[in-house]
């Protein structure tokens, strides 16, 4: 089982010195300097909720399959996953896991979004890493078919993510969704503008975080 970090209580003080208004810009420092980690009880509760939402009721397979879709933020991974699932009946019962969506299992994510929607995801990133690790290991242990929708995070992280599936004897297919850097940047920008506008109107949204290393990779492509 993945291990969770020590809790920092209620999530620390104001984000960027501003409790009630949105941050004027993304501040990657929050990811390391002000992480809002999970207590042991919070970690267990989050894992139980993820298992219920993603894995319970899925059929264990003798030779399970993993469709791993990766690419830069904004490349169109989720669109490709939806199309692949619609075309292949064997994927209909697969657990479709988009790592961005796991942020909602952090008990204080909504509070961070309300205080500072730009930097909210950065505050809980380290905690969500532990949830990603646990969910992958649990899915592999149950031998259910899986679709992983994951931003390109580098070779070392990819190896860690895929390790439980390789060890579990999964039939692994990998797809890299590659687009010109300008397309990825435009998609990320439009996604942010849409989410920002929706949040200002009181709608529930899951802000998608692009960290500095991902941003640099987009620019280098």
Short mmCIF file of C-alpha atoms in Angstrom, two decimals:
data_model
loop_
_atom_site.label_atom_id
_atom_site.label_comp_id
_atom_site.label_asym_id
_atom_site.label_seq_id
_atom_site.Cartn_x
_atom_site.Cartn_y
_atom_site.Cartn_z
CA UNK A 1 0.00 0.00 0.00
CA UNK A 2 1.22 3.49 -0.72
CA UNK A 3 2.17 5.46 2.35
CA UNK A 4 0.73 8.82 3.24
CA UNK A 5 2.64 11.80 4.55
CA UNK A 6 2.26 13.43 7.90
CA UNK A 7 -0.63 15.79 8.30
CA UNK A 8 -0.18 19.52 8.59
CA UNK A 9 -3.51 19.92 10.28
CA UNK A 10 -6.08 22.17 8.64
CA UNK A 11 -3.98 22.95 5.60
CA UNK A 12 -1.88 25.88 6.77
CA UNK A 13 -2.47 29.59 6.54
CA UNK A 14 -3.52 31.88 3.72
CA UNK A 15 -2.46 31.01 0.18
CA UNK A 16 -0.17 33.73 -1.20
CA UNK A 17 -1.29 35.88 1.74
CA UNK A 18 -4.82 36.04 0.37
CA UNK A 19 -7.65 34.06 1.94
CA UNK A 20 -10.71 35.30 0.08
CA UNK A 21 -9.69 36.38 -3.42
CA UNK A 22 -8.21 34.49 -6.31
CA UNK A 23 -4.47 34.51 -6.79
CA UNK A 24 -3.31 36.73 -9.66
CA UNK A 25 -0.94 34.00 -10.88
CA UNK A 26 0.07 30.42 -10.35
CA UNK A 27 2.72 29.96 -7.64
CA UNK A 28 4.46 26.60 -7.87
CA UNK A 29 6.15 27.22 -4.50
CA UNK A 30 2.96 26.11 -2.75
CA UNK A 31 3.49 22.55 -3.95
CA UNK A 32 6.62 22.13 -1.84
CA UNK A 33 6.48 24.88 0.77
CA UNK A 34 2.82 24.58 1.79
CA UNK A 35 1.63 21.04 1.00
CA UNK A 36 -1.64 20.01 2.63
CA UNK A 37 -0.98 16.36 3.40
CA UNK A 38 -3.39 13.73 4.67
CA UNK A 39 -3.64 12.23 8.10
CA UNK A 40 -3.76 8.44 8.36
CA UNK A 41 -7.53 8.54 8.86
CA UNK A 42 -8.03 10.89 5.91
CA UNK A 43 -5.87 8.69 3.69
CA UNK A 44 -7.89 5.59 4.62
CA UNK A 45 -11.19 7.40 4.00
CA UNK A 46 -10.00 8.64 0.61
CA UNK A 47 -8.86 5.16 -0.41
CA UNK A 48 -12.20 3.65 0.60
CA UNK A 49 -14.04 6.27 -1.46
CA UNK A 50 -11.83 5.74 -4.53
CA UNK A 51 -12.27 1.97 -4.34
CA UNK A 52 -16.03 2.40 -4.17
CA UNK A 53 -16.14 4.83 -7.10
CA UNK A 54 -13.57 3.22 -9.41
CA UNK A 55 -13.14 -0.46 -8.57
CA UNK A 56 -16.07 -2.00 -6.74
CA UNK A 57 -18.24 -4.04 -9.10
CA UNK A 58 -15.54 -4.38 -11.76
CA UNK A 59 -14.91 -7.93 -12.95
CA UNK A 60 -11.55 -9.51 -12.19
CA UNK A 61 -9.83 -10.74 -15.36
CA UNK A 62 -7.59 -13.76 -15.84
CA UNK A 63 -5.40 -11.64 -18.13
CA UNK A 64 -6.27 -8.03 -17.33
CA UNK A 65 -5.57 -5.19 -19.75
CA UNK A 66 -4.18 -1.71 -19.21
CA UNK A 67 -4.56 1.07 -21.76
CA UNK A 68 -2.08 3.76 -20.73
CA UNK A 69 -2.64 7.13 -22.43
CA UNK A 70 -0.07 9.84 -21.89
CA UNK A 71 0.89 13.17 -23.39
CA UNK A 72 1.30 16.82 -22.53
CA UNK A 73 -1.49 18.68 -20.76
CA UNK A 74 -4.02 19.80 -23.35
CA UNK A 75 -2.95 17.22 -25.95
CA UNK A 76 -6.35 15.51 -26.11
CA UNK A 77 -5.79 12.43 -23.93
CA UNK A 78 -9.27 12.41 -22.42
CA UNK A 79 -10.86 12.78 -25.85
CA UNK A 80 -8.82 9.83 -27.13
CA UNK A 81 -9.78 7.74 -24.09
CA UNK A 82 -13.47 8.39 -24.63
CA UNK A 83 -13.20 7.45 -28.31
CA UNK A 84 -11.25 4.26 -27.56
CA UNK A 85 -13.75 3.21 -24.93
CA UNK A 86 -16.67 3.74 -27.32
CA UNK A 87 -15.06 1.64 -30.07
CA UNK A 88 -13.84 -1.30 -27.99
CA UNK A 89 -16.44 -3.33 -26.05
CA UNK A 90 -13.73 -4.86 -23.86
CA UNK A 91 -13.01 -1.40 -22.45
CA UNK A 92 -16.60 -0.70 -21.43
CA UNK A 93 -16.13 -2.20 -17.98
CA UNK A 94 -12.60 -0.85 -17.50
CA UNK A 95 -11.82 1.41 -14.56
CA UNK A 96 -11.13 4.74 -16.28
CA UNK A 97 -8.77 6.71 -14.06
CA UNK A 98 -7.85 10.31 -14.85
CA UNK A 99 -5.30 11.37 -12.26
CA UNK A 100 -6.54 14.98 -12.29
CA UNK A 101 -9.94 13.81 -11.07
CA UNK A 102 -8.51 12.27 -7.90
CA UNK A 103 -8.04 15.69 -6.33
CA UNK A 104 -11.66 15.70 -5.19
CA UNK A 105 -10.83 12.92 -2.70
CA UNK A 106 -8.71 15.32 -0.68
CA UNK A 107 -11.06 16.49 2.10
CA UNK A 108 -9.91 20.14 1.91
CA UNK A 109 -9.63 20.55 -1.84
CA UNK A 110 -12.90 22.48 -2.08
CA UNK A 111 -11.66 24.88 0.61
CA UNK A 112 -8.46 25.51 -1.32
CA UNK A 113 -10.41 26.11 -4.53
CA UNK A 114 -12.62 28.62 -2.75
CA UNK A 115 -9.63 30.47 -1.30
CA UNK A 116 -7.38 30.38 -4.36
CA UNK A 117 -8.52 28.34 -7.36
CA UNK A 118 -5.31 28.95 -9.30
CA UNK A 119 -3.02 27.40 -6.69
CA UNK A 120 -5.44 24.96 -5.06
CA UNK A 121 -4.20 21.86 -6.86
CA UNK A 122 -0.58 22.68 -6.07
CA UNK A 123 -1.38 22.70 -2.37
CA UNK A 124 -2.63 19.11 -2.43
CA UNK A 125 -0.39 17.65 -5.14
CA UNK A 126 1.87 15.71 -2.79
CA UNK A 127 -1.11 14.20 -1.00
CA UNK A 128 -2.75 13.18 -4.27
CA UNK A 129 0.46 11.42 -5.36
CA UNK A 130 -0.09 8.95 -2.52
CA UNK A 131 -3.70 8.40 -3.65
CA UNK A 132 -2.56 7.76 -7.23
CA UNK A 133 -0.07 5.18 -6.00
CA UNK A 134 -2.63 3.39 -3.84
CA UNK A 135 -5.33 3.29 -6.52
CA UNK A 136 -2.95 1.85 -9.12
CA UNK A 137 -1.76 -0.84 -6.73
CA UNK A 138 -5.30 -1.73 -5.67
CA UNK A 139 -6.57 -1.91 -9.25
CA UNK A 140 -3.69 -4.23 -10.16
CA UNK A 141 -4.32 -6.36 -7.07
CA UNK A 142 -7.96 -6.80 -8.12
CA UNK A 143 -6.91 -7.58 -11.72
CA UNK A 144 -9.53 -5.33 -13.31
CA UNK A 145 -9.16 -3.78 -16.75
CA UNK A 146 -7.88 -0.21 -16.50
CA UNK A 147 -7.61 2.91 -18.64
CA UNK A 148 -5.06 5.36 -17.25
CA UNK A 149 -5.28 8.96 -18.47
CA UNK A 150 -2.04 10.58 -17.35
CA UNK A 151 -0.07 13.73 -18.19
CA UNK A 152 3.52 13.16 -19.28
CA UNK A 153 5.49 13.30 -16.03
CA UNK A 154 8.80 11.81 -17.06
CA UNK A 155 10.27 8.34 -17.40
CA UNK A 156 10.90 7.71 -13.70
CA UNK A 157 7.33 8.54 -12.65
CA UNK A 158 5.89 6.50 -15.52
CA UNK A 159 7.88 3.46 -14.38
CA UNK A 160 6.46 3.80 -10.88
CA UNK A 161 2.91 4.14 -12.16
CA UNK A 162 3.16 1.10 -14.43
CA UNK A 163 5.11 -1.13 -12.00
CA UNK A 164 2.13 -2.78 -10.25
CA UNK A 165 0.52 -3.57 -13.60
CA UNK A 166 3.71 -5.08 -15.02
CA UNK A 167 4.16 -7.10 -11.84
CA UNK A 168 0.52 -8.22 -12.06
CA UNK A 169 0.91 -9.67 -15.54
CA UNK A 170 -1.21 -7.06 -17.32
CA UNK A 171 -1.42 -6.85 -21.10
CA UNK A 172 -0.25 -3.24 -21.42
CA UNK A 173 -0.91 -0.96 -24.40
CA UNK A 174 0.52 2.55 -24.39
CA UNK A 175 -0.55 5.54 -26.47
CA UNK A 176 1.27 8.87 -26.63
CA UNK A 177 -0.97 11.71 -27.78
CA UNK A 178 1.47 14.11 -29.44
CA UNK A 179 0.53 17.57 -30.69
CA UNK A 180 2.56 20.70 -31.50
CA UNK A 181 3.46 22.67 -28.40
CA UNK A 182 1.32 25.62 -29.49
CA UNK A 183 -1.76 23.38 -29.58
CA UNK A 184 -1.08 22.03 -26.08
CA UNK A 185 -0.55 25.55 -24.73
CA UNK A 186 -3.74 26.81 -26.32
CA UNK A 187 -5.72 23.87 -24.96
CA UNK A 188 -4.40 24.38 -21.44
CA UNK A 189 -5.14 28.10 -21.61
CA UNK A 190 -8.68 27.56 -22.91
CA UNK A 191 -9.30 24.89 -20.27
CA UNK A 192 -8.20 27.29 -17.54
CA UNK A 193 -10.35 30.14 -18.92
CA UNK A 194 -13.39 27.86 -19.07
CA UNK A 195 -12.87 26.56 -15.54
CA UNK A 196 -12.18 30.03 -14.18
CA UNK A 197 -15.36 31.42 -15.74
CA UNK A 198 -17.40 28.49 -14.45
CA UNK A 199 -16.01 28.90 -10.93
CA UNK A 200 -16.83 32.60 -10.94
CA UNK A 201 -20.42 31.66 -11.78
CA UNK A 202 -20.59 29.30 -8.83
CA UNK A 203 -20.32 26.08 -10.83
CA UNK A 204 -18.44 23.06 -9.49
CA UNK A 205 -15.23 22.54 -11.45
CA UNK A 206 -12.03 20.53 -11.11
CA UNK A 207 -9.20 22.96 -11.96
CA UNK A 208 -6.46 21.24 -13.95
CA UNK A 209 -3.00 22.06 -12.65
CA UNK A 210 0.02 22.35 -14.95
CA UNK A 211 3.21 22.49 -12.90
CA UNK A 212 6.39 24.25 -13.92
CA UNK A 213 8.19 21.13 -15.16
CA UNK A 214 5.23 20.24 -17.39
CA UNK A 215 5.10 23.81 -18.68
CA UNK A 216 8.78 23.69 -19.60
CA UNK A 217 8.28 20.39 -21.46
CA UNK A 218 5.46 21.94 -23.47
CA UNK A 219 7.73 24.79 -24.47
CA UNK A 220 10.58 22.48 -25.40
CA UNK A 221 8.54 20.28 -27.71
#
